[in-house]
CSV table of C-alpha atoms in Angstrom, one decimal:
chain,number,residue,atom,x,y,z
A,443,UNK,CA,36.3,8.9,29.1
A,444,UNK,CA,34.5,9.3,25.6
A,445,UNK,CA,32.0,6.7,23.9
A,446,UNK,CA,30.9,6.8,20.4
A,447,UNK,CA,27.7,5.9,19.1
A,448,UNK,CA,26.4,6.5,15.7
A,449,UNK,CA,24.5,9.3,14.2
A,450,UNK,CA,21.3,8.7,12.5
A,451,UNK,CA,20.7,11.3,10.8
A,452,UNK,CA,24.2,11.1,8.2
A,453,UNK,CA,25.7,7.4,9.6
A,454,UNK,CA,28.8,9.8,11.4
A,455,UNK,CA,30.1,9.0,14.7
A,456,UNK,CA,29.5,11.4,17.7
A,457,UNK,CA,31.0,11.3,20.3
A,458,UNK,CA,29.3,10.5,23.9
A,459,UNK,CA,30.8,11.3,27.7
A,460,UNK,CA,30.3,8.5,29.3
A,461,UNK,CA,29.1,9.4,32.8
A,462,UNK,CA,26.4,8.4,35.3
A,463,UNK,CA,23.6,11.1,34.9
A,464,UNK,CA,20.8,11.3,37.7
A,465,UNK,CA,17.6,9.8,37.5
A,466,UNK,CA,14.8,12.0,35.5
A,467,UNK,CA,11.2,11.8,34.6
A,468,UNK,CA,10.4,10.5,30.6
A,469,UNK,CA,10.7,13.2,28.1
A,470,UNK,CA,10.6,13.5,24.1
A,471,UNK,CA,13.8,13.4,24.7
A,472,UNK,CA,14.4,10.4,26.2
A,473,UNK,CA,12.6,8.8,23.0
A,474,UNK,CA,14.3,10.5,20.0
A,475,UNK,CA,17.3,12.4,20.3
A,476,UNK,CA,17.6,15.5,18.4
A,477,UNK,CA,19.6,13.9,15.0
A,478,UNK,CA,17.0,11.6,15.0
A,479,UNK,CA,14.4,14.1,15.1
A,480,UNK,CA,16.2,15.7,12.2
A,481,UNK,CA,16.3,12.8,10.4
A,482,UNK,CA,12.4,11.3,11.0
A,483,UNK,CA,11.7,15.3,9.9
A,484,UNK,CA,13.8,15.2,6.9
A,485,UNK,CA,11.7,12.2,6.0
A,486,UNK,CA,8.2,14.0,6.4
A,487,UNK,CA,9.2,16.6,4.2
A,488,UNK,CA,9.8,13.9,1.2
A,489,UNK,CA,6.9,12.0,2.2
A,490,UNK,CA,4.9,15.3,2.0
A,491,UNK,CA,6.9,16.8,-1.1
A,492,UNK,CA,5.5,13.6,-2.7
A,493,UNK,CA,3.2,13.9,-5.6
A,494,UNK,CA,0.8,11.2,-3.6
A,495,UNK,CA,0.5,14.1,-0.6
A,496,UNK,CA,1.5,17.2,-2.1
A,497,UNK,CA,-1.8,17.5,-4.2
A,498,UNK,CA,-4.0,17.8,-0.8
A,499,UNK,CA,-4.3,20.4,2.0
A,500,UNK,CA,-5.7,17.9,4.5
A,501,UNK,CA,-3.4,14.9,4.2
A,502,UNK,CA,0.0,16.7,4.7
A,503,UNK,CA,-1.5,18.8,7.6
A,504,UNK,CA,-3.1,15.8,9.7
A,505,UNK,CA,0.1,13.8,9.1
A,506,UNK,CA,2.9,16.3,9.9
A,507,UNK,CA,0.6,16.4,13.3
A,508,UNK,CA,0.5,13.6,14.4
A,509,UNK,CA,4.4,13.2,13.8
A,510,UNK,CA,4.9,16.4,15.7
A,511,UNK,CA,2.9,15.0,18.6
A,512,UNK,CA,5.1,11.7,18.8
A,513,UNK,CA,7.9,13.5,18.4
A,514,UNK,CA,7.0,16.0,21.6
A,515,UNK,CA,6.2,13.1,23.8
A,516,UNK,CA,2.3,13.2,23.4
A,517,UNK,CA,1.8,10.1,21.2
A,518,UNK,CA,-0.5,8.8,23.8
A,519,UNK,CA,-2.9,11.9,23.3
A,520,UNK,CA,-3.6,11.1,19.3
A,521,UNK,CA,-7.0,9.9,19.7
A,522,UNK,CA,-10.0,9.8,17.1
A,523,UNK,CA,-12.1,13.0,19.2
A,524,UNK,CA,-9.0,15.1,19.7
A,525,UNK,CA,-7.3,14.6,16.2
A,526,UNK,CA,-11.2,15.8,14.5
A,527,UNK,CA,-11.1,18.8,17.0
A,528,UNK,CA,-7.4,20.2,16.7
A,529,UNK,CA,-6.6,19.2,13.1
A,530,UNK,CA,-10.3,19.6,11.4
A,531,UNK,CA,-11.6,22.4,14.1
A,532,UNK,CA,-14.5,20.2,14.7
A,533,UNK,CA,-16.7,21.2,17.9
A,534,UNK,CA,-15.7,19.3,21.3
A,535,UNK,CA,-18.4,17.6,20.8
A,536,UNK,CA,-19.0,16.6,17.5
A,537,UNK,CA,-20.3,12.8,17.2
A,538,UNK,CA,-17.4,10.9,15.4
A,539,UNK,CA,-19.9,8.4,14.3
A,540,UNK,CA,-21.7,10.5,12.2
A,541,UNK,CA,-18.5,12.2,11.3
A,542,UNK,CA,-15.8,9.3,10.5
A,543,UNK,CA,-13.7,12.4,8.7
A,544,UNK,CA,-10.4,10.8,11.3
A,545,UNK,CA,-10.7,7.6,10.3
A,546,UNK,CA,-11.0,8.4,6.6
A,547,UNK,CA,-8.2,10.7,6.0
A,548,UNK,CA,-6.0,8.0,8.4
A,549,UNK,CA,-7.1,5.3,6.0
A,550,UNK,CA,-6.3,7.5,3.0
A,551,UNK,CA,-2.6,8.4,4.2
A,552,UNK,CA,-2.1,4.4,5.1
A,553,UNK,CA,-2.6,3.8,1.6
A,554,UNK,CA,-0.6,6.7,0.0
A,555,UNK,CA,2.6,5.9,2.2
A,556,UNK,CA,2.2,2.3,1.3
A,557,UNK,CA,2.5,3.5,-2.3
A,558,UNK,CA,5.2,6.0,-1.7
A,559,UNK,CA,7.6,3.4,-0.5
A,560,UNK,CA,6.3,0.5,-3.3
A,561,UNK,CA,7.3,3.6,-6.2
A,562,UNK,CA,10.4,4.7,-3.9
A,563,UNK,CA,14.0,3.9,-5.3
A,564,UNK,CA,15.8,4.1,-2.3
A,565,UNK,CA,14.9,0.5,0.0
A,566,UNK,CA,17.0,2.1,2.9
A,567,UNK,CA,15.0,5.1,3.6
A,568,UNK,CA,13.3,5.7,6.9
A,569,UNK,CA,10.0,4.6,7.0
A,570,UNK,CA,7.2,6.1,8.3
A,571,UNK,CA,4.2,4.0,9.0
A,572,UNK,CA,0.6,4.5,10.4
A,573,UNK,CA,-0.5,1.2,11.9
A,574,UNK,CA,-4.1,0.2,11.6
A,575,UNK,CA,-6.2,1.0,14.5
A,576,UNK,CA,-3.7,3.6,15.7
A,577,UNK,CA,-3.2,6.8,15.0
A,578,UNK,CA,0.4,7.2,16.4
A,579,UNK,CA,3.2,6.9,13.8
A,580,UNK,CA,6.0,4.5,13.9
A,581,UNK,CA,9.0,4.9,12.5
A,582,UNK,CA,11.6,1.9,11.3
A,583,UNK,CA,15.3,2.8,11.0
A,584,UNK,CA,17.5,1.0,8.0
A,585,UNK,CA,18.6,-1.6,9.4
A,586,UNK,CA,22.7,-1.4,9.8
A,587,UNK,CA,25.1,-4.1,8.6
A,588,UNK,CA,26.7,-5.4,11.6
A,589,UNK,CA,30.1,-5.4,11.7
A,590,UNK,CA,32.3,-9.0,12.4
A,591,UNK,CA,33.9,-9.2,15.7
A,592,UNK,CA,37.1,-8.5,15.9
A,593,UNK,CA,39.3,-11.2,16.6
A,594,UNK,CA,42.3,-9.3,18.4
A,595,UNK,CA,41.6,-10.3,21.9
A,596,UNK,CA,41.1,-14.0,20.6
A,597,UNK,CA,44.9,-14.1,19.2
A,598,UNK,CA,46.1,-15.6,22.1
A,599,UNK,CA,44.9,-19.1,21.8
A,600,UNK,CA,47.7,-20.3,19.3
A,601,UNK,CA,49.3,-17.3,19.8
A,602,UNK,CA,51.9,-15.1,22.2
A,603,UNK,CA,48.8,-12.4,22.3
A,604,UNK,CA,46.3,-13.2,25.1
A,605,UNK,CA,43.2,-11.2,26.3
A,606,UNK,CA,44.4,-9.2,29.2
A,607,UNK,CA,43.7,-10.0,32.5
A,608,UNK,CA,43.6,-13.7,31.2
A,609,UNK,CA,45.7,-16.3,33.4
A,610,UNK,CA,48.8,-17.7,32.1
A,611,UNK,CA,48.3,-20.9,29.9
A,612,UNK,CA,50.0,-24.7,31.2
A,613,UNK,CA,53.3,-25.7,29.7
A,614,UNK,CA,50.8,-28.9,28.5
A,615,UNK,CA,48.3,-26.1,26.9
A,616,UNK,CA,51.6,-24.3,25.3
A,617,UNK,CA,52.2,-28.0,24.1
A,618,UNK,CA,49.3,-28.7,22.9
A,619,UNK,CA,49.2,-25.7,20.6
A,620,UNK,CA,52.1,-26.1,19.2
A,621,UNK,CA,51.5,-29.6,18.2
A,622,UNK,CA,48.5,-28.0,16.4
A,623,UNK,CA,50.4,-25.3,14.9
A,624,UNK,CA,53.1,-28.3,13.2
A,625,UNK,CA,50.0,-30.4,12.6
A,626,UNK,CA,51.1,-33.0,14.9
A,627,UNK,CA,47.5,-33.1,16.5
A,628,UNK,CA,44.7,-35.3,14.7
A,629,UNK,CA,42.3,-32.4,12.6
A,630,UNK,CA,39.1,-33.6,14.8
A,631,UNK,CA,40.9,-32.3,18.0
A,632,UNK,CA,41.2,-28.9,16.5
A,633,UNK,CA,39.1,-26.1,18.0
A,634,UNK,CA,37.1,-23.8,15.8
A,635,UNK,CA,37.8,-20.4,17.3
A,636,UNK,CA,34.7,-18.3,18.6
A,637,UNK,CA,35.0,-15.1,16.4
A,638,UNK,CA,34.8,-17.7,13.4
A,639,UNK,CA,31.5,-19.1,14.4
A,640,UNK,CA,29.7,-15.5,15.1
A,641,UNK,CA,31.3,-14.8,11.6
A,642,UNK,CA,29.8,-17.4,10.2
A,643,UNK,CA,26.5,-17.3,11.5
A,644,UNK,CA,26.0,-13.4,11.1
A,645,UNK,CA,27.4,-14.5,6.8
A,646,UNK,CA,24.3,-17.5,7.1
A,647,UNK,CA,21.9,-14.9,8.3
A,648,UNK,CA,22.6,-12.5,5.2
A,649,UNK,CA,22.3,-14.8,2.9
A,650,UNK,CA,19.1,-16.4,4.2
A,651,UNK,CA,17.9,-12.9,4.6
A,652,UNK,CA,19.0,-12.2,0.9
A,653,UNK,CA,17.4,-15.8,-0.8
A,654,UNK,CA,13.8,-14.3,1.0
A,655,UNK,CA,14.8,-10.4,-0.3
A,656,UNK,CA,15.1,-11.8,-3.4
A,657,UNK,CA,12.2,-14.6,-3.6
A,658,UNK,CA,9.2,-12.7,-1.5
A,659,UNK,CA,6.4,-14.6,-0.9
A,660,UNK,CA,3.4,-13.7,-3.3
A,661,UNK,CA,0.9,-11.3,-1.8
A,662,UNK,CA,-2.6,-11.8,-1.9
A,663,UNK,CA,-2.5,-9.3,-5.1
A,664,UNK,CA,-0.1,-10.6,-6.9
A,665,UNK,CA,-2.4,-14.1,-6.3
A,666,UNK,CA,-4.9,-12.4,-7.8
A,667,UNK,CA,-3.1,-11.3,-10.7
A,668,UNK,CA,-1.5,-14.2,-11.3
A,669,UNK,CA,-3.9,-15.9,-13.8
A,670,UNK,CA,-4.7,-13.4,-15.5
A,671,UNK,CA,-0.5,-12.2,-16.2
A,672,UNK,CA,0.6,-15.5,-16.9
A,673,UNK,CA,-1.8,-16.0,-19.6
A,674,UNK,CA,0.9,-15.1,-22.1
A,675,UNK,CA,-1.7,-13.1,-23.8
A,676,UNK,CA,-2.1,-8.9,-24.3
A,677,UNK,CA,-4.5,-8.2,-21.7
A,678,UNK,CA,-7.7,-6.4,-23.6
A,679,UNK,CA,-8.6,-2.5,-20.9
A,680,UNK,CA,-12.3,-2.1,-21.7
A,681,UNK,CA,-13.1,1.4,-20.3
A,682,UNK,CA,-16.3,3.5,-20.7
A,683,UNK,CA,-16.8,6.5,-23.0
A,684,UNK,CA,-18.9,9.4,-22.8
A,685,UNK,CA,-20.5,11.5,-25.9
A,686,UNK,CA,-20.6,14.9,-26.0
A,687,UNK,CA,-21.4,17.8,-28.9
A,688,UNK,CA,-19.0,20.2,-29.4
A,689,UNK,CA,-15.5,21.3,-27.6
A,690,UNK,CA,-14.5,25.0,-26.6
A,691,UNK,CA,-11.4,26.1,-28.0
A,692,UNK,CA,-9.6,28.8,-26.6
A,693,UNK,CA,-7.9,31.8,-28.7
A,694,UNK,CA,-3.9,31.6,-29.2
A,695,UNK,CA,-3.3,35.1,-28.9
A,696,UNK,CA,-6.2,36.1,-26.2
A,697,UNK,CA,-7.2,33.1,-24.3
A,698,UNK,CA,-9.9,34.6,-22.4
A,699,UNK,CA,-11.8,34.2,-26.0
A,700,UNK,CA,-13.7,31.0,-26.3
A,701,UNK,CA,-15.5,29.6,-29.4
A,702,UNK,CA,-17.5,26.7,-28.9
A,703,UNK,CA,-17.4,23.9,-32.0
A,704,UNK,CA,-20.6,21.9,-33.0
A,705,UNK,CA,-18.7,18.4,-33.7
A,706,UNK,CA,-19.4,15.1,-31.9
A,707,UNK,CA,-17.2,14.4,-29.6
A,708,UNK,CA,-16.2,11.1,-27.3
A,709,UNK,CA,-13.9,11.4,-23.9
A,710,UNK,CA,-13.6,9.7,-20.6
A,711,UNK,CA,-14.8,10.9,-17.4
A,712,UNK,CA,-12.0,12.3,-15.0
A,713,UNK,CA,-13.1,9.7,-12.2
A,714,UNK,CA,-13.3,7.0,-14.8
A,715,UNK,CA,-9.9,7.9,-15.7
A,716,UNK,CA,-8.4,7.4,-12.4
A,717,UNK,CA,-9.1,3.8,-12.3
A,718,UNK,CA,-7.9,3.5,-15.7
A,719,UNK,CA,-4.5,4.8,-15.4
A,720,UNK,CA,-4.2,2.9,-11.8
A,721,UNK,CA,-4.7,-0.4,-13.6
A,722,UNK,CA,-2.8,0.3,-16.9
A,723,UNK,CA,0.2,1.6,-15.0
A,724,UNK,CA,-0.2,-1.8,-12.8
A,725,UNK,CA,0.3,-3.5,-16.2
A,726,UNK,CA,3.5,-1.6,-17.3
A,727,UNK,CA,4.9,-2.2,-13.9
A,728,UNK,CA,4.5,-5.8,-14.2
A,729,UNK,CA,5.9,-5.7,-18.2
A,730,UNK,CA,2.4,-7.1,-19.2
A,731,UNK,CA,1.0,-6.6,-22.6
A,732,UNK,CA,-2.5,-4.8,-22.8
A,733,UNK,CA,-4.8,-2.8,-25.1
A,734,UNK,CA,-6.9,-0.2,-24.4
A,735,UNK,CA,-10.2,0.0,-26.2
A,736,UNK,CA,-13.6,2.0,-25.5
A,737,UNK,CA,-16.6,0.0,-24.7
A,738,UNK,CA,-18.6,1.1,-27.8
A,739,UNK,CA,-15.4,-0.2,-30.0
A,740,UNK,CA,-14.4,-3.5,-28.5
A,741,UNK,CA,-16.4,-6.4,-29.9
A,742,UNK,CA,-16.3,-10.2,-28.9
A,743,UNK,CA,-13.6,-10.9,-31.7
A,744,UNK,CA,-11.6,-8.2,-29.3
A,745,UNK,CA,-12.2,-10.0,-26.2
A,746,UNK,CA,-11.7,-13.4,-27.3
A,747,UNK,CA,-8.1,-12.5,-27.7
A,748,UNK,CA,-6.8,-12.8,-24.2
A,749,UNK,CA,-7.9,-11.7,-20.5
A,750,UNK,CA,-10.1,-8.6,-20.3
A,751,UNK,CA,-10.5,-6.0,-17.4
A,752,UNK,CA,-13.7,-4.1,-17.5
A,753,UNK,CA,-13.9,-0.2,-15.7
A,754,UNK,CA,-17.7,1.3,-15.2
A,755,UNK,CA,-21.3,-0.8,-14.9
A,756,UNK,CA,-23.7,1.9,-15.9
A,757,UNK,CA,-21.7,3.8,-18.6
A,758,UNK,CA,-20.1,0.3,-20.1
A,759,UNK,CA,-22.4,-2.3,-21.8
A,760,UNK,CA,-20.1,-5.0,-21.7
A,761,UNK,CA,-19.8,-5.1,-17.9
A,762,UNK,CA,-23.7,-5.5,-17.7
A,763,UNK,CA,-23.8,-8.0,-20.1
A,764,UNK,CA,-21.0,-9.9,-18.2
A,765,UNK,CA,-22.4,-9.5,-14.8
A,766,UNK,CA,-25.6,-10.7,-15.7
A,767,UNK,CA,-24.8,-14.7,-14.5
A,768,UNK,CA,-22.6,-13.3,-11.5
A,769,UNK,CA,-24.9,-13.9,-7.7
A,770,UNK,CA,-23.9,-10.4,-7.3
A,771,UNK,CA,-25.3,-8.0,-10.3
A,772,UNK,CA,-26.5,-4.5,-11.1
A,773,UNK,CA,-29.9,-3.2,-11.3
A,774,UNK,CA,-32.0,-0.2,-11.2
A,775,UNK,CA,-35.3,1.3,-11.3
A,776,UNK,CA,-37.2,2.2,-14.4
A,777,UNK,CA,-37.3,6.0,-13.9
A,778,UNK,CA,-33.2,5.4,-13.3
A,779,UNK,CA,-33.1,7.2,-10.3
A,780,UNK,CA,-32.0,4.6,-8.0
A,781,UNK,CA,-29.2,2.0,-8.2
A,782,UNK,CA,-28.4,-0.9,-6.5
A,783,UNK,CA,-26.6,-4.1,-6.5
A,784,UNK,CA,-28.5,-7.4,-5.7
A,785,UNK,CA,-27.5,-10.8,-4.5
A,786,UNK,CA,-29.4,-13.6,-6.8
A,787,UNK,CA,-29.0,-16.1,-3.8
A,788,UNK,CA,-30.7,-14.0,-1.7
A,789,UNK,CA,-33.8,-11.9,-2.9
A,790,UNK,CA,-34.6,-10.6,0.3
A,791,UNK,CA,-31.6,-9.2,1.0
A,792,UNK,CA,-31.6,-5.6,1.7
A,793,UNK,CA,-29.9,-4.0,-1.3
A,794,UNK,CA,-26.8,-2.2,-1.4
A,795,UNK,CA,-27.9,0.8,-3.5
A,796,UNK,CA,-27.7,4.7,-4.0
A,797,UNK,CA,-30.6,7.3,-4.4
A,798,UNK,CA,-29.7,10.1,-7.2
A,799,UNK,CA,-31.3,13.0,-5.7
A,800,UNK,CA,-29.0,12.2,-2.6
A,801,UNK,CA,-26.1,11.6,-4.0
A,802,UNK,CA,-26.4,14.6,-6.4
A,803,UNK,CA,-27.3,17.4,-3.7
A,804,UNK,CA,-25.2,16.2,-0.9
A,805,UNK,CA,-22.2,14.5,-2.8
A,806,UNK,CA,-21.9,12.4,0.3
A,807,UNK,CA,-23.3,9.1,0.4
A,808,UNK,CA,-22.1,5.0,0.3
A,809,UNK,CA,-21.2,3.9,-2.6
A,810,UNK,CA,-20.8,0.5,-4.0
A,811,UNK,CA,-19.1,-1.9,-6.1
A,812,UNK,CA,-18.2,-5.7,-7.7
A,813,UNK,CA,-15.0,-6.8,-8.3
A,814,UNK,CA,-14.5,-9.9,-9.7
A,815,UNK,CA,-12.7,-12.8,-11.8
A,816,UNK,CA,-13.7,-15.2,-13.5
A,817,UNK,CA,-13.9,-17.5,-16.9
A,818,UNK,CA,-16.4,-16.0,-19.1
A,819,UNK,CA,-18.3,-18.3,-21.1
A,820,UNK,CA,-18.8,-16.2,-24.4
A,821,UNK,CA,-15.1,-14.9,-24.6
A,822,UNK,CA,-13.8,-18.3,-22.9
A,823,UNK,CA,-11.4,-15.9,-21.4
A,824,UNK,CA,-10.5,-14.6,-17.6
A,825,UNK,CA,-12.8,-11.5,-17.6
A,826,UNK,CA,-12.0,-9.2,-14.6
A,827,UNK,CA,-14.5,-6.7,-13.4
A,828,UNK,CA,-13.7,-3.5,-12.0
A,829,UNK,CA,-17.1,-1.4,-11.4
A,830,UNK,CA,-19.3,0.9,-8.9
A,831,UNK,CA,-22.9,1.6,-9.5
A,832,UNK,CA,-21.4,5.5,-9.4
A,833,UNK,CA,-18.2,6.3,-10.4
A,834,UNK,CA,-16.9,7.0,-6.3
A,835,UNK,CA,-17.2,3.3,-6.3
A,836,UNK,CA,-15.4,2.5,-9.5
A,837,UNK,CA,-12.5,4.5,-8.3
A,838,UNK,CA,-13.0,2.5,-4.9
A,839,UNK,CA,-12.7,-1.0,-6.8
A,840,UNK,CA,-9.4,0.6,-9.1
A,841,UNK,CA,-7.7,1.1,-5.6
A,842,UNK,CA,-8.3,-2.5,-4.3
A,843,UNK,CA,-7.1,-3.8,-7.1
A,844,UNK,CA,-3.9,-2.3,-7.5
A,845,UNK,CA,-2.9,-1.0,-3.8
A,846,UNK,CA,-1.0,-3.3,-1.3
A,847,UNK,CA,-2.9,-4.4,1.4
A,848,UNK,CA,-6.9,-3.8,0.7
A,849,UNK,CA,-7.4,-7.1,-0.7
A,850,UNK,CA,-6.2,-8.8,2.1
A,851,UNK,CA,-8.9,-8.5,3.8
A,852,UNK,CA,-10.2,-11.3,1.7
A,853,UNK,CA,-7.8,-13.9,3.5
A,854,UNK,CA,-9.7,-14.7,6.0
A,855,UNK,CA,-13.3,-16.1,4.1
A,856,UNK,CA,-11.3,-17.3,1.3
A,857,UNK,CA,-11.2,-21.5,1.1
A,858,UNK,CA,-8.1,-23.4,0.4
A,859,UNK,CA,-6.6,-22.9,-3.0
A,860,UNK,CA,-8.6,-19.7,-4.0
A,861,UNK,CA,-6.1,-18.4,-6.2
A,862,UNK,CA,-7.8,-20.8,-9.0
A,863,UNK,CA,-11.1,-20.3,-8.1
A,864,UNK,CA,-13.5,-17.7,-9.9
A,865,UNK,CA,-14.5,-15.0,-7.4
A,866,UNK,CA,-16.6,-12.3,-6.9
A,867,UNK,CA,-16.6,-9.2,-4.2
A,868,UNK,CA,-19.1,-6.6,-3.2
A,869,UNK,CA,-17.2,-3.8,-1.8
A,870,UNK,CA,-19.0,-0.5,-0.2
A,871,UNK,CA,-17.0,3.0,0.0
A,872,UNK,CA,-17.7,6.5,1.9
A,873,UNK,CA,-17.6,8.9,-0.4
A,874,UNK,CA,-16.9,12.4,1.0
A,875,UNK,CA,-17.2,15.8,-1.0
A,876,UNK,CA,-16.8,13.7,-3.6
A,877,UNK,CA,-14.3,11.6,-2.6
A,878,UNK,CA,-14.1,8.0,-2.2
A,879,UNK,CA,-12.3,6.3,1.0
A,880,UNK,CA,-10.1,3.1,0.9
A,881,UNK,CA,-13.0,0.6,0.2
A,882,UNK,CA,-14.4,-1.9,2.5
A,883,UNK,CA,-15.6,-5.8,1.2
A,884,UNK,CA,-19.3,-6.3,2.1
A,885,UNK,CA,-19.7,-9.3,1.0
A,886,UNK,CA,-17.3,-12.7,-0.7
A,887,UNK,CA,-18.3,-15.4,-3.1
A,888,UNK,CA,-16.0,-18.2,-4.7
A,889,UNK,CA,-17.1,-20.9,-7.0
């Protein structure tokens, strides 16, 4: 005799012998049967065919491993050592202290699935997930629509139809239902059939599900947003320039000719730039007004139009002038060749700082940052800081403020009612050829 059961992969029904097959040992198999295989494969490829993990060589290449691996059965296997030595052909023993390059690029794909799925259009799409702490992927199936039970072997209770097998019903039963059926029996002595109770519950449970689908609870981002959105005011982008002479210009017709042109010239940085799209395009996808103006521009008639968010400490004046009150500030040496941020509250604190000739002839080093938000007194607006003491860091602070998930790690130090509060963060960052990892808080103050 045939079974069905569904197909994953395309929602088609298969069919399945039903038959009593001998014990055997665990196998990939016995985990993921081949259409869903297919199907958890199919979704790799988008994930990697993804503009968030199609740009990088080592992203796509350690994720489609560790996939492979859980799909073979050897999920257990995917540990910190083993992942550095087959997917980054690190020695056997290489000291993965020193070398956190696992743990990075893990942290790195967390994030860029988490915004894959926030951009993606379709909600019902497998999802492929990287837990924290873990490097084994998970993967969660759409969840089906469960079908109402059928009442056909139910007939039988005010009907000819029973459910087979079932004993014959009394001539007093018979009775009684027909008194039912002419309405001859008081309504509070009617029984409410099974199938109409699962029914009803499975209807409750969709539409309780649907009120939270369509009312989410606010996430810790979107708290700290909140202010500053529902000002009803543009929001004012305050993001560094840079000042060059000249620009090279290629030739139309022979563009391996160059001919450099003497005139001044004003830009942004390229890592300057990633925060500043992050946070602008975090604006348009919450419909919120905003301007974007260049720190040697904006004046305080500018800022004393509504909220202002501030990219860049060293190469923007206005976020040194702003952080100047904060407990946590920037500083730096006369010769500017070391950077650091201090805590007011505590002198003696070990700084959190960066050494230029180290971060120049390595391009690996810890980098720092602030975030904050709070009421400035000059603008009498919500000011909102975004800023490393290098630009690794800035990029860092961009990310926690616009990425699910990194500023949650606030939740746990932050008092009652926060969400009104000014605050300030110190966050620290890796920053790998160049390269900044998801950012870490060092350090939380609310007042």
């Amino acid at each position: 005799m045939l079974e069905t059961q569904t197909n994953f992969a395309d929602g088609s029904i298969i069919p399945v012998e039903n038959k009593t097959m001998p014990a055997q040992p665990p196998s990939a198999d016995a985990i993921y049967r081949e259409e869903e295989k297919t199907e958890i494969n199919r979704q790799l490829g988008r994930l990697l065919g993804n503009p968030h993990f199609s740009h990088s060589r080592r992203f796509p290449s350690f994720l489609r491993f560790i996939v492979q691996e859980e799909l073979e059965g050897r999920g257990d296997q995917l540990k910190e050592r083993s992942l550095g030595i087959e997917v980054f052909g690190r020695d056997a023993g290489y000291d993965t202290t020193a070398d956190p390059i696992v743990r990075v690029t893990a942290a790195e794909i967390r994030k860029r699935i988490a915004q894959y799925y926030q951009e993606s259009a379709n909600p019902n799409e497998l999802r492929i997930s990287l837990p924290a702490g873990s490097y084994v992927p998970h993967f969660d199936w759409p969840k089906v629509t469960v079908p109402q039970t059928s009442s056909a072997e139910g007939e039988g209770w005010l009907g000819e139809s029973q459910t087979r097998g079932a004993a014959p019903i009394s001539q007093h039963e018979r009775g009684l239902q027909e008194g039912i059926l002419k309405g001859s029996v008081p309504e509070a002595r009617r029984r409410i059939h099974p199938s109409w109770l699962v029914a009803s519950g499975v209807l409750m449970a969709l539409v309780i599900a649907g009120w939270f689908w369509m009312h989410p609870r606010p996430t810790t981002l979107d708290k700290f947003w909140a202010p500053v959105l529902g000002s009803g005011d543009p929001v004012a982008v305050c993001f560094p320039q840079s000042h060059f002479n000249g620009i090279t210009l290629r030739d139309a017709y022979d563009p391996t000719q160059q001919r450099h042109m003497d005139e001044p010239m004003s830009g942004v940085v390229l890592d300057d730039l990633q925060p500043l799209t992050s946070l602008s395009g975090m604006l348009d996808t919450r419909r919120q007004r905003y301007r974007l103006m260049g720190e040697d521009t904006a004046t305080l008639t500018d800022l004393r139009q509504g909220p202002a968010i501030f990219i860049g400490a060293f190469d923007n004046a206005w976020t040194l002038r702003l952080t100047r009150g904060l407990r946590f500030r920037f500083g730096n040496d006369p010769q500017m060749m070391h950077f650091w941020l201090e805590d007011t509250q505590a002198p003696a604190h070990t700084r959190w700082g960066i050494d230029r000739n180290i971060q120049e002839t390595t391009n690996n080093y810890r980098d720092y940052a602030i975030v904050a938000r709070f009421k400035d007194a000059n603008t009498g607006k919500l000011a909102v800081i975004v800023a490393g003491i290098a630009r690794g860091g800035t990029v860092a602070a961009g990310e926690f403020l616009t990425q699910p998930g990194d500023i949650d790690a606030i939740q746990s130090q932050a008092p009652k009612g926060w969400e009104g509060q000014n605050m300030e963060f110190v966050l620290s960052t890796e920053i790998i050829d160049g390269r900044s990892s998801p950012p870490r808080v060092e350090a939380i103050y609310f007042w």
